[in-house]
Short mmCIF file of C-alpha atoms in Angstrom, two decimals:
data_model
loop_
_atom_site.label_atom_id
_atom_site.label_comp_id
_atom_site.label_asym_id
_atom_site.label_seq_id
_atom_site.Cartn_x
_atom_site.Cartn_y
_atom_site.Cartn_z
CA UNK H 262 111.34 104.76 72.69
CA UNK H 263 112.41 107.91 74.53
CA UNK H 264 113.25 111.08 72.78
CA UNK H 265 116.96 111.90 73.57
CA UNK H 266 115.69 115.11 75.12
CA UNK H 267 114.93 112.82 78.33
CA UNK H 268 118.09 111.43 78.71
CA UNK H 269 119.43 115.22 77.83
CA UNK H 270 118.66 115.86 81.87
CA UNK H 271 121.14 113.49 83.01
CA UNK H 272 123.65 115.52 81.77
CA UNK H 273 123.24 118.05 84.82
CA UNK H 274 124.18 115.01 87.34
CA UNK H 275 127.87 115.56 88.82
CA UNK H 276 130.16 112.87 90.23
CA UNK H 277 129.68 112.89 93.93
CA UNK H 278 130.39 110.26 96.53
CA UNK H 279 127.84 109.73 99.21
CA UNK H 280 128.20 107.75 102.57
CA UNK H 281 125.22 105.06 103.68
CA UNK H 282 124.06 105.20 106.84
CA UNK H 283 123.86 101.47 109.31
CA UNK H 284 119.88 101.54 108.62
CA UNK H 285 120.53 102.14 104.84
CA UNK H 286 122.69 99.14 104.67
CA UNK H 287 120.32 97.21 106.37
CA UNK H 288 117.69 97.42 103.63
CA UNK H 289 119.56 95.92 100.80
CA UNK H 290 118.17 93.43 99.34
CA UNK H 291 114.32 95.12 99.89
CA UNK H 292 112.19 97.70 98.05
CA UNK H 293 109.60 100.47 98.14
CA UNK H 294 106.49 100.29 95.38
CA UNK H 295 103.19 101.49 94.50
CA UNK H 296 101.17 101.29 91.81
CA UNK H 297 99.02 103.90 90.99
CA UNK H 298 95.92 104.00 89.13
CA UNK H 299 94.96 107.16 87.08
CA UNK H 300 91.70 108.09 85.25
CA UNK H 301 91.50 109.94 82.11
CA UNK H 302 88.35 111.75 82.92
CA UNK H 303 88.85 114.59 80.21
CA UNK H 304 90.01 112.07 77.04
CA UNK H 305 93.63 113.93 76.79
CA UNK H 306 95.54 112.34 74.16
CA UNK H 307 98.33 113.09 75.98
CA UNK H 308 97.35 111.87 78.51
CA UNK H 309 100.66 110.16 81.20
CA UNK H 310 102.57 110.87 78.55
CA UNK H 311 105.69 108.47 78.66
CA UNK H 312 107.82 110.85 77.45
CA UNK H 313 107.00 113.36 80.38
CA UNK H 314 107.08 111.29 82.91
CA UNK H 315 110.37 109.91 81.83
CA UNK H 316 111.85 113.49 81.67
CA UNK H 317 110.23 114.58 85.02
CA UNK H 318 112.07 111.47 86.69
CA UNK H 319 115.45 111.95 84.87
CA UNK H 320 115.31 115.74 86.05
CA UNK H 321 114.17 115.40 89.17
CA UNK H 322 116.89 112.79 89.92
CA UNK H 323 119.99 114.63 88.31
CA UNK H 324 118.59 118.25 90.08
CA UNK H 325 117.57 116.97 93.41
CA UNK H 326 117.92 112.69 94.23
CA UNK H 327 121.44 111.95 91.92
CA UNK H 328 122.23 109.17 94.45
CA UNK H 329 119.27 107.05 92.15
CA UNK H 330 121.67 106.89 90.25
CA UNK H 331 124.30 106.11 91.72
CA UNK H 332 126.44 102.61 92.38
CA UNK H 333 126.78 100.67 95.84
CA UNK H 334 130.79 100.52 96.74
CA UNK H 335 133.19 100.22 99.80
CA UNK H 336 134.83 103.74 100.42
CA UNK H 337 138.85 103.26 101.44
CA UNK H 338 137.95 103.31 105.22
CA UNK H 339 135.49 100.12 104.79
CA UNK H 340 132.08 102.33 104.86
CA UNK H 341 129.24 102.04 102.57
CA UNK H 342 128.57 104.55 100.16
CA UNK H 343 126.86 105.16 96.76
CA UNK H 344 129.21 106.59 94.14
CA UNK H 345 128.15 108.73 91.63
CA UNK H 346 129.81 108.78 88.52
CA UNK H 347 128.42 110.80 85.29
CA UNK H 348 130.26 108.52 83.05
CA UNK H 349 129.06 105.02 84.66
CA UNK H 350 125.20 106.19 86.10
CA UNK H 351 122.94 103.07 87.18
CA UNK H 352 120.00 103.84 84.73
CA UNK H 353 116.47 103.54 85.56
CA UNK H 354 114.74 100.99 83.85
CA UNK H 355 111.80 103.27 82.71
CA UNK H 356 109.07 101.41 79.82
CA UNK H 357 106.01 101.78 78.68
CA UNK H 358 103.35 98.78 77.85
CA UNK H 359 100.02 97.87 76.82
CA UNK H 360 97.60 95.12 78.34
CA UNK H 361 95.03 94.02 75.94
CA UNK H 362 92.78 94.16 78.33
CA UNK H 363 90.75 97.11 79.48
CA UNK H 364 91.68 98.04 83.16
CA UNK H 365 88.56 97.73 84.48
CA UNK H 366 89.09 93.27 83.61
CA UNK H 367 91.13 93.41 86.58
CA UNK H 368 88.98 95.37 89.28
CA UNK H 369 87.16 94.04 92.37
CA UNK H 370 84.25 95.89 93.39
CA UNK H 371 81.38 97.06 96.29
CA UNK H 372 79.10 99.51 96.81
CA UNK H 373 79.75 102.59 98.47
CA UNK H 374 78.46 103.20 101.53
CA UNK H 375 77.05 106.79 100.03
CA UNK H 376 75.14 105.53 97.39
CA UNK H 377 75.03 108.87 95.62
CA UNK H 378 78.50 108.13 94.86
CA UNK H 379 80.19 105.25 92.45
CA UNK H 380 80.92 101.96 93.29
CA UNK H 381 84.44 101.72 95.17
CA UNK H 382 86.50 100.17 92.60
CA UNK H 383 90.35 98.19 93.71
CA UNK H 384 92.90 96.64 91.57
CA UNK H 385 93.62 92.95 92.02
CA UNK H 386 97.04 92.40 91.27
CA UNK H 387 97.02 88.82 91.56
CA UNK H 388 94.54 88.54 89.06
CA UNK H 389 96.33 91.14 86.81
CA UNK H 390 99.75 89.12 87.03
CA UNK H 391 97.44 86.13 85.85
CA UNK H 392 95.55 87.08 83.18
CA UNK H 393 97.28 90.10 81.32
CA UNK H 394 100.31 88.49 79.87
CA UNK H 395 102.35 90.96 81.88
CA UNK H 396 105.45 89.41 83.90
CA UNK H 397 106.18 91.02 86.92
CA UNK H 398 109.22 93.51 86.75
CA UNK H 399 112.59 92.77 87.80
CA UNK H 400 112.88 93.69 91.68
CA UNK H 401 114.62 96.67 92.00
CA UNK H 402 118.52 96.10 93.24
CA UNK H 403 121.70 96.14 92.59
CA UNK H 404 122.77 92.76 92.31
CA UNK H 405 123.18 91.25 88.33
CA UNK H 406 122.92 95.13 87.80
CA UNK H 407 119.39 96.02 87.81
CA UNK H 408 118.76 99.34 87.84
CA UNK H 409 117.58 100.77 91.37
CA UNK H 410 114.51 102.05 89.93
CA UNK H 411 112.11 100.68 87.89
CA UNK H 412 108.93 102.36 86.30
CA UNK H 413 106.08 101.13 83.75
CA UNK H 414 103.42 102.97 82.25
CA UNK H 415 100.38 100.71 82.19
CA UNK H 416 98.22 101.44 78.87
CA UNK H 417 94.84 99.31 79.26
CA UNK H 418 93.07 98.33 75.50
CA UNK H 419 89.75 100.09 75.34
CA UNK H 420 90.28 101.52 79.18
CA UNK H 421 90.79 105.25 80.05
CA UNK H 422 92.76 104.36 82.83
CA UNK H 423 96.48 104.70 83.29
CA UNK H 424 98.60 102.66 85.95
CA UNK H 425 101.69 103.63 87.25
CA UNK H 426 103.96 100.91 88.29
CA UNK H 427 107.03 102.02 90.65
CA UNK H 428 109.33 99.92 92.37
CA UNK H 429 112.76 101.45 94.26
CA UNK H 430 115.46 100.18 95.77
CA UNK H 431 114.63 100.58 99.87
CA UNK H 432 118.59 101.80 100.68
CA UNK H 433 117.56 105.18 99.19
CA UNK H 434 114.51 105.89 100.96
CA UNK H 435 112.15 104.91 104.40
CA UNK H 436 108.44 104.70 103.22
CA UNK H 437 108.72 108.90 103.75
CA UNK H 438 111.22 109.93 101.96
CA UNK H 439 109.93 107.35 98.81
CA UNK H 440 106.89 109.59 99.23
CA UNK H 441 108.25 112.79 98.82
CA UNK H 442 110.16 111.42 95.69
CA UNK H 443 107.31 110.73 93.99
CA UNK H 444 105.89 113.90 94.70
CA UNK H 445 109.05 115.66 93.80
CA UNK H 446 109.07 113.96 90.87
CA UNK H 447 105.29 114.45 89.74
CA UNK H 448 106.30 118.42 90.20
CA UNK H 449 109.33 118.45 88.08
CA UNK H 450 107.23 116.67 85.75
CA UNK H 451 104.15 118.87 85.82
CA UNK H 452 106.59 122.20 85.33
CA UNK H 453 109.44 120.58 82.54
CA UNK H 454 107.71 123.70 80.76
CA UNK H 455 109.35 126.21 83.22
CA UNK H 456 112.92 125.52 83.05
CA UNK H 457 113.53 127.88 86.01
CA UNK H 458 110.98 126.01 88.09
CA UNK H 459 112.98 125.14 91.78
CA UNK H 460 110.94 122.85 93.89
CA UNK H 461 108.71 123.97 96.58
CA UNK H 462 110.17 121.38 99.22
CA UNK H 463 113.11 120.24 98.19
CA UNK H 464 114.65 117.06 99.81
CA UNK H 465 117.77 117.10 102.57
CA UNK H 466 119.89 114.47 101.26
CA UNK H 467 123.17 114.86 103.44
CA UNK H 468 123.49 111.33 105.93
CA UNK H 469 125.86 113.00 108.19
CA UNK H 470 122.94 114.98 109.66
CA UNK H 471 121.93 111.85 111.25
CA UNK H 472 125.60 110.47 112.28
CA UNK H 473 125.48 113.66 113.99
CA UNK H 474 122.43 113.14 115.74
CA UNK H 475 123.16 109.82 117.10
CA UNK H 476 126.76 110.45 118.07
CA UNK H 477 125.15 112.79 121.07
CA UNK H 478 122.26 110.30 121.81
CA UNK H 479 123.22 107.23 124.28
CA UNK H 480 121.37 103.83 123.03
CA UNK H 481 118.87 102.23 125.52
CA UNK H 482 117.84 98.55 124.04
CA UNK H 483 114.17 98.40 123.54
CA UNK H 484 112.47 95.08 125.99
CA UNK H 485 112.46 93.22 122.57
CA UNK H 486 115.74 93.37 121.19
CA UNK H 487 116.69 91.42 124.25
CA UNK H 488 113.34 89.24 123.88
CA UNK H 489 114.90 87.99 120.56
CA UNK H 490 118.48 87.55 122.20
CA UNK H 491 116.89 85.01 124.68
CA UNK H 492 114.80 83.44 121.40
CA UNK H 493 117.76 82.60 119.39
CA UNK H 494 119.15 78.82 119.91
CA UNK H 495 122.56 79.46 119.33
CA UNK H 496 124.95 82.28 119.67
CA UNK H 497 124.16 85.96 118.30
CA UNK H 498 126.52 86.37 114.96
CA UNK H 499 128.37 89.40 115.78
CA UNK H 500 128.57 91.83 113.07
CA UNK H 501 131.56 91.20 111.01
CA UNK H 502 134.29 94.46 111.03
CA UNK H 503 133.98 94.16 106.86
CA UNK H 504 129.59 94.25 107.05
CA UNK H 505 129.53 97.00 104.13
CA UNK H 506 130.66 94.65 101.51
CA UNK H 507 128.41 92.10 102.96
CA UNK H 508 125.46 93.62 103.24
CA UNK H 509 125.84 95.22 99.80
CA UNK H 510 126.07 91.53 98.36
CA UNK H 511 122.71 91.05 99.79
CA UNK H 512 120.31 89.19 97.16
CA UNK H 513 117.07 90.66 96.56
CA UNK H 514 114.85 89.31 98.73
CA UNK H 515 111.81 87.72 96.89
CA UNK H 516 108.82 89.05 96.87
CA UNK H 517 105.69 87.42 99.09
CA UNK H 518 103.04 87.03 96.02
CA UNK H 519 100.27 85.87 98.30
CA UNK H 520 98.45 89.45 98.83
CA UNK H 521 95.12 89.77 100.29
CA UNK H 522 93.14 92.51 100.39
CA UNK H 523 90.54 93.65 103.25
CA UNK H 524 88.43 96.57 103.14
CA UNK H 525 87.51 98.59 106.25
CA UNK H 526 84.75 101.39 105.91
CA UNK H 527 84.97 104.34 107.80
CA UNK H 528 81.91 103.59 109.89
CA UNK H 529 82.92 100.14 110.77
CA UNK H 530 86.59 101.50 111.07
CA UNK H 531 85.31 103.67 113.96
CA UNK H 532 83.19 100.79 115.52
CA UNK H 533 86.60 98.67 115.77
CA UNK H 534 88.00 101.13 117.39
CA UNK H 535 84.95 101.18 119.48
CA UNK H 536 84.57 97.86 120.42
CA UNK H 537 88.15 97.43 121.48
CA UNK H 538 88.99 101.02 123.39
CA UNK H 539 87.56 104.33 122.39
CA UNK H 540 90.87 105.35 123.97
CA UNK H 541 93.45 104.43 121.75
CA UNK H 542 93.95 105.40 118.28
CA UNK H 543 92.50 103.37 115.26
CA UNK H 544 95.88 102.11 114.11
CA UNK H 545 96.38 100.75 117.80
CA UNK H 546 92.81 99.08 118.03
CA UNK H 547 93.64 97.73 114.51
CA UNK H 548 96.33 96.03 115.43
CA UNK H 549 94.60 94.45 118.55
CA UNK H 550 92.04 93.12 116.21
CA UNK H 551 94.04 91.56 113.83
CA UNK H 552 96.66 90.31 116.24
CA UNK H 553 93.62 88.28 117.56
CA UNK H 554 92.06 87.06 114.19
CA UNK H 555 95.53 85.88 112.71
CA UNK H 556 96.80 84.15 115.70
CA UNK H 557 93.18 82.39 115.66
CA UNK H 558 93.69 81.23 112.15
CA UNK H 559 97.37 80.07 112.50
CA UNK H 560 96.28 77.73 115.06
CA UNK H 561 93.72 75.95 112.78
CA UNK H 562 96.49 75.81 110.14
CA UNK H 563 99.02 74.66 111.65
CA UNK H 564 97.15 73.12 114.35
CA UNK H 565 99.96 74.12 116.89
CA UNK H 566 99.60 77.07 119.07
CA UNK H 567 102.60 79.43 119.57
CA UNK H 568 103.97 80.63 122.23
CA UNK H 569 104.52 83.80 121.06
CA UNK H 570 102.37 86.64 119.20
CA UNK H 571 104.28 89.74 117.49
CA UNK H 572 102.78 93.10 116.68
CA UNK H 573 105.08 95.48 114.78
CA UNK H 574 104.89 99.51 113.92
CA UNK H 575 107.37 101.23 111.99
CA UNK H 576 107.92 104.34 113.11
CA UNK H 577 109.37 107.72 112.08
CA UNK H 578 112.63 109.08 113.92
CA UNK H 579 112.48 112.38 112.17
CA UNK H 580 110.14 114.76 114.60
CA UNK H 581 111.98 113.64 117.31
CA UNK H 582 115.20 114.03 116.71
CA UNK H 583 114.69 116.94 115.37
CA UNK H 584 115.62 116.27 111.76
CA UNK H 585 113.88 118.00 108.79
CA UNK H 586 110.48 116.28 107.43
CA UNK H 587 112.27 116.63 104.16
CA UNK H 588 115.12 114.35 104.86
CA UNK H 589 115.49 111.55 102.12
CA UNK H 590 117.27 108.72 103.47
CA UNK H 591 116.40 106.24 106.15
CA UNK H 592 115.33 107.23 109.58
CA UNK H 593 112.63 104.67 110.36
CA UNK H 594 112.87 102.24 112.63
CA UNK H 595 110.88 98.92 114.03
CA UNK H 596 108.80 98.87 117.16
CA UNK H 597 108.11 95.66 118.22
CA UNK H 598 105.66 93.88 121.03
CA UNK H 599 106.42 90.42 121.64
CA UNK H 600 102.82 88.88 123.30
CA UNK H 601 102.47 85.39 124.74
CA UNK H 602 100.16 83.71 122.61
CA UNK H 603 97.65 82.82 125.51
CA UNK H 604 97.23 86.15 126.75
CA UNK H 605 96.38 87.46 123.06
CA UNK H 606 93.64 84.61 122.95
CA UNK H 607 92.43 85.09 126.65
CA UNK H 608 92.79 89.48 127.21
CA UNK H 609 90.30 91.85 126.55
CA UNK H 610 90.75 93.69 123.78
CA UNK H 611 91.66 97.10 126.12
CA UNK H 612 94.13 94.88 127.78
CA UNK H 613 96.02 93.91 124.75
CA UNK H 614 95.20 97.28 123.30
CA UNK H 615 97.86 98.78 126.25
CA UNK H 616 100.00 96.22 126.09
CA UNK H 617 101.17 96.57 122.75
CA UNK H 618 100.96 100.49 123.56
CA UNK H 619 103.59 99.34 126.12
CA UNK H 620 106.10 97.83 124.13
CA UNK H 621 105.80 99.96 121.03
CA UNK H 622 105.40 103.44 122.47
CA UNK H 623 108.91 103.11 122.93
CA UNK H 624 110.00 105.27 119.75
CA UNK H 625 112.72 107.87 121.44
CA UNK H 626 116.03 108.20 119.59
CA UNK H 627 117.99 106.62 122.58
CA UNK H 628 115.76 102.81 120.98
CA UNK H 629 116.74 104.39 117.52
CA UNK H 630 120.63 104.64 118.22
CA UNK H 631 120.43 101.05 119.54
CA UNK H 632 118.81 99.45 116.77
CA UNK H 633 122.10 100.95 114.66
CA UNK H 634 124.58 99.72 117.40
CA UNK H 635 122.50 96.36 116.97
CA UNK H 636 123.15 96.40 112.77
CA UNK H 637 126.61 97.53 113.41
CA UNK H 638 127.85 95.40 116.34
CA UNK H 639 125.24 91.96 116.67
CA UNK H 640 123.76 91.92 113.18
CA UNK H 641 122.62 88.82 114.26
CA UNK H 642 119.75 89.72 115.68
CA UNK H 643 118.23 91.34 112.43
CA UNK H 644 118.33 87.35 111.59
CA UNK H 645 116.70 86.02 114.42
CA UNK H 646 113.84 88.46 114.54
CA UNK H 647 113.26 87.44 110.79
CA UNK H 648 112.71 83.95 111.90
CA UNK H 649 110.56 85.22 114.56
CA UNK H 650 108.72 87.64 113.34
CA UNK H 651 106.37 85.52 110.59
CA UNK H 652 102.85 83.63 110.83
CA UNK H 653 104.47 79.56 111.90
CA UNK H 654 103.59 76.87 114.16
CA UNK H 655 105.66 78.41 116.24
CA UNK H 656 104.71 82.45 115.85
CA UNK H 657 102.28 84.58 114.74
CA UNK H 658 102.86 88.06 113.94
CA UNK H 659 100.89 91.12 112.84
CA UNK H 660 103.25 93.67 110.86
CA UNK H 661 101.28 97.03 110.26
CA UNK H 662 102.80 99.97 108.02
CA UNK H 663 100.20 102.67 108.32
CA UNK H 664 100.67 104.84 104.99
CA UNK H 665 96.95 106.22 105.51
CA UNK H 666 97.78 109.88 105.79
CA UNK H 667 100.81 109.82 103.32
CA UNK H 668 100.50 112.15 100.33
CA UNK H 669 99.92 109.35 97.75
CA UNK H 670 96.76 110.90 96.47
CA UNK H 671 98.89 113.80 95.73
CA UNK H 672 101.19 112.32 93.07
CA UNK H 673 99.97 114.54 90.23
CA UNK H 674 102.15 114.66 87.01
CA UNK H 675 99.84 117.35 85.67
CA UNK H 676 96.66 115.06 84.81
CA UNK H 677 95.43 114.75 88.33
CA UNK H 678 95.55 112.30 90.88
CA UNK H 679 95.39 108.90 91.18
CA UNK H 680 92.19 107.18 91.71
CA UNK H 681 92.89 103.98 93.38
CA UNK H 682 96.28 103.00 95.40
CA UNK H 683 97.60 99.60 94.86
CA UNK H 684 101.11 98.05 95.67
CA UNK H 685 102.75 95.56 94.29
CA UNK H 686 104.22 92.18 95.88
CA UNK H 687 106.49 93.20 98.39
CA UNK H 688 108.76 91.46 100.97
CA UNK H 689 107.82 89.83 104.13
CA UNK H 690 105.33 87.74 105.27
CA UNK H 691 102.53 88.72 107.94
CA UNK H 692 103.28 92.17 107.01
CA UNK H 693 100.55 94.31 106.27
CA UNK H 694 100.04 97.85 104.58
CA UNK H 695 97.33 100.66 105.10
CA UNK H 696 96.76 102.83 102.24
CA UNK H 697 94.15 105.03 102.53
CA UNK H 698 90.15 104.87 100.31
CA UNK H 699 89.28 108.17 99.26
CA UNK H 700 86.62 106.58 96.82
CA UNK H 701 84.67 106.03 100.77
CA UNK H 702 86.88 107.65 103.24
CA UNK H 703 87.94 104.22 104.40
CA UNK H 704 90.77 102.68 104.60
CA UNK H 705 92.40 99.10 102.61
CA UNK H 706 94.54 96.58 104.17
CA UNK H 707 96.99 94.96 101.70
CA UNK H 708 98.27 91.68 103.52
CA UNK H 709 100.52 89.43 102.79
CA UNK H 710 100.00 85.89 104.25
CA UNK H 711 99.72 82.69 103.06
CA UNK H 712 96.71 81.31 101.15
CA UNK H 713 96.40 78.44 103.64
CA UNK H 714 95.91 80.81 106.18
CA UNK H 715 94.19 83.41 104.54
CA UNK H 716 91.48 80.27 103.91
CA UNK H 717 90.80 80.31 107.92
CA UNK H 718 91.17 84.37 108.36
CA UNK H 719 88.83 84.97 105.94
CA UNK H 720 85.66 83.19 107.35
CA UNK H 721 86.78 84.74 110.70
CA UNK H 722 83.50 86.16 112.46
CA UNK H 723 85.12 88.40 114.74
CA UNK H 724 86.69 90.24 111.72
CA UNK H 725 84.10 89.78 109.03
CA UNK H 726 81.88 92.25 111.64
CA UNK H 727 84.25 94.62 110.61
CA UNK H 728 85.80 94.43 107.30
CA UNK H 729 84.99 93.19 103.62
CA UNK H 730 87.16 90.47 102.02
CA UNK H 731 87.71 91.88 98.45
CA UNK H 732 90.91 89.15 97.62
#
């Protein structure tokens, strides 16, 4: 149990009343997570102590991020904002446990490709949900008041390693913004000692920044928001004029537990990009590959082929509209190239490489400011490109969040480092996430897609030239 001391930080938070953005209120319902695993090369007996990392977290949020905790609510003009009130906070749910099993029960590993080095160790969450006894976490949301953020200390019996489990409620952050948290937070922590310690790059919380932004920016509608106008079989809902309280009411979405786990070393990373178009980036040539691979595999498991193939890119609005890198709040949006299956199957591998350059190059604010006209005025959309945009007999899709050069490795609470980057389950299926390997200098693909088809992907020759099927 926590030392009051820890709780003595909230005590600094003052009532406030902030105002959600359209791509905010969008992401109800989904969250951000990592889990990070730490070694304890030096035996410290202290070693992620849960009482500093709890006090780190509490004074980080109540000096710098108060809208954590803070409570969804309808302001008197109908908008969305989070209201912070001292006397009613949403509190973190913040624990400690131990497995009684040592860490290392629940690692997958291969040799590395320098052998003067270790072995390259990853964590298999779906074996650690399994066989440790441990029940995954509540999600992170608002609804049946669950906190917003939820952290565990991981102890592991007979194990000098430490995982850190944290899962946050996507309306506060974009994948960015979650990353500077937890940097932010790991320096708090690492200084509680230094009570006059200000943070070296603190965060720009204040939405209006980016209502100003898009008020001078005209919307032009990207090629495939009007691809999935002419998908949908009946009429486009329009969004209704009360869509805060309804999109606040938005369940959790649940969680896609069938993760896979690929492993790409840097030498055959560069031979993908290769064999495919020395041109392009590796993120691009990545996405060519798998686009091929996956749509391959859907049609021997569903034995139908689609029509249509979907490659998606989040991407980052900041740098171009000329809002700080430490802004907090959402400003990433989707880029999206919708393929006809056939020509995925039948291209080269350049050929598909520009043609999803094509669609998803298209990452200017005027696509940005359309995407928010879209939640605020046909939310209806946002529905039909969820029933597109999934592996089916009638799509397959390829959804790539490249967190590869993200300061995750960073995330130091004064013990170092972490030493392997997981994730837990997290919403959507066919999505995919790219952390980077720094036990090899390559890079892992987390995916989630379904076992059935993961059966056919995974004895895939085109892809098994390139990457290693750890789960």
């Amino acid at each position: 149990m926590l030392a009051s001391k820890a709780y003595d930080y909230l005590k600094a938070v003052k009532a406030q009343e902030i105002e959600l953005g359209a791509v905010d209120m969008a992401t109800f319902g989904l969250n951000l997570d990592g889990v990070y695993i730490y070694k304890n090369v030096n035996t410290d007996s202290q070693f992620m102590s849960m009482e500093r990392i709890a006090s780190g977290f509490y004074k980080v949020v109540a000096d710098y991020y108060p809208m954590v905790v803070g409570r969804p609510s309808v302001s008197k003009n109908g908008k969305g904002v989070m209201i912070v009130d001292p006397d009613n906070l949403c509190m973190p749910d913040i624990a400690e446990l131990t497995v009684n099993h040592p860490a290392e029960a629940f690692f997958e590993t291969r040799d590395n490709i320098d052998k003067a080095k270790n072995t390259v160790k990853f964590f298999n969450l779906r074996k650690f949900y399994h066989d440790s006894g441990v029940s995954r976490p509540p999600q992170a949301t608002y609804n049946r008041d669950n906190a917003a953020a939820i952290v565990r200390v991981i102890r592991f019996a007979g194990s000098n390693y430490v995982a850190l489990y944290i899962s946050m409620s996507h309306v506060l952050f974009d994948g960015l913004g979650a990353t500077m948290f937890f940097n932010n937070w790991a320096e708090c922590t690492r200084n509680l000692d230094n009570p006059s310690h200000t943070l070296q790059n603190p965060p720009v919380n204040d939405r209006k920044i980016v209502t100003d932004y898009f008020d001078t920016v005209t919307a032009v509608e990207p090629p495939h928001t009007k691809h999935l106008k002419e998908q949908s079989t009946v009429s486009i809902m329009p969004t209704p004029d009360n869509f805060a309280p309804i999109l606040i009411a938005t369940p959790g979405n649940p969680a896609f537990e069938e993760q896979h786990l690929l492993h790409f070393t840097p030498d055959k990373l560069e031979q993908v990009r290769h064999d495919i178009d020395k041109a392009q980036t590796t993120n691009l040539t990545l996405a060519v590959l798998l686009s091929k691979v996956v749509l391959q595999a859907g049609i021997q498991a569903f034995n139908s082929m689609p029509k249509w193939s979907y490659v998606m890119f989040p991407y980052d609005c900041r740098k171009s509209a000329g809002i700080p890198t430490e802004y907090s709040g959402n400003l990433s949006f989707s880029a999206i190239a919708p393929l006809e299956s056939q020509a995925v199957l039948d291209g080269s591998g350049k050929e598909l490489a520009q043609a999803i350059k094509a669609h998803c190059s298209k990452t200017s604010g005027e696509y940005a400011k359309s995407t928010i006209d879209t939640i605020e005025n046909e939310i209806g959309v946002l529905f039909q490109a969820g029933a597109s945009l999934c592996n089916s007999a009638n799509s397959s899709y390829v959804g790539l969040t490249n967190l590869r050069y993200m300061p995750l490795y960073s995330i130091d609470f004064g013990y170092g480092g972490p030493e392997i980057l997981s994730c837990d389950y997290f919403t959507g299926e066919g999505m995919s996430r790219i952390y980077a390997n720094k036990q090899d200098g390559g890079i892992d693909l987390v995916m989630n897609i379904k076992d059935n088809l993961f059966e056919y992907l995974k004895t895939s020759e085109e892809l098994l030239k390139y990457a290693d099927v750890i789960f």
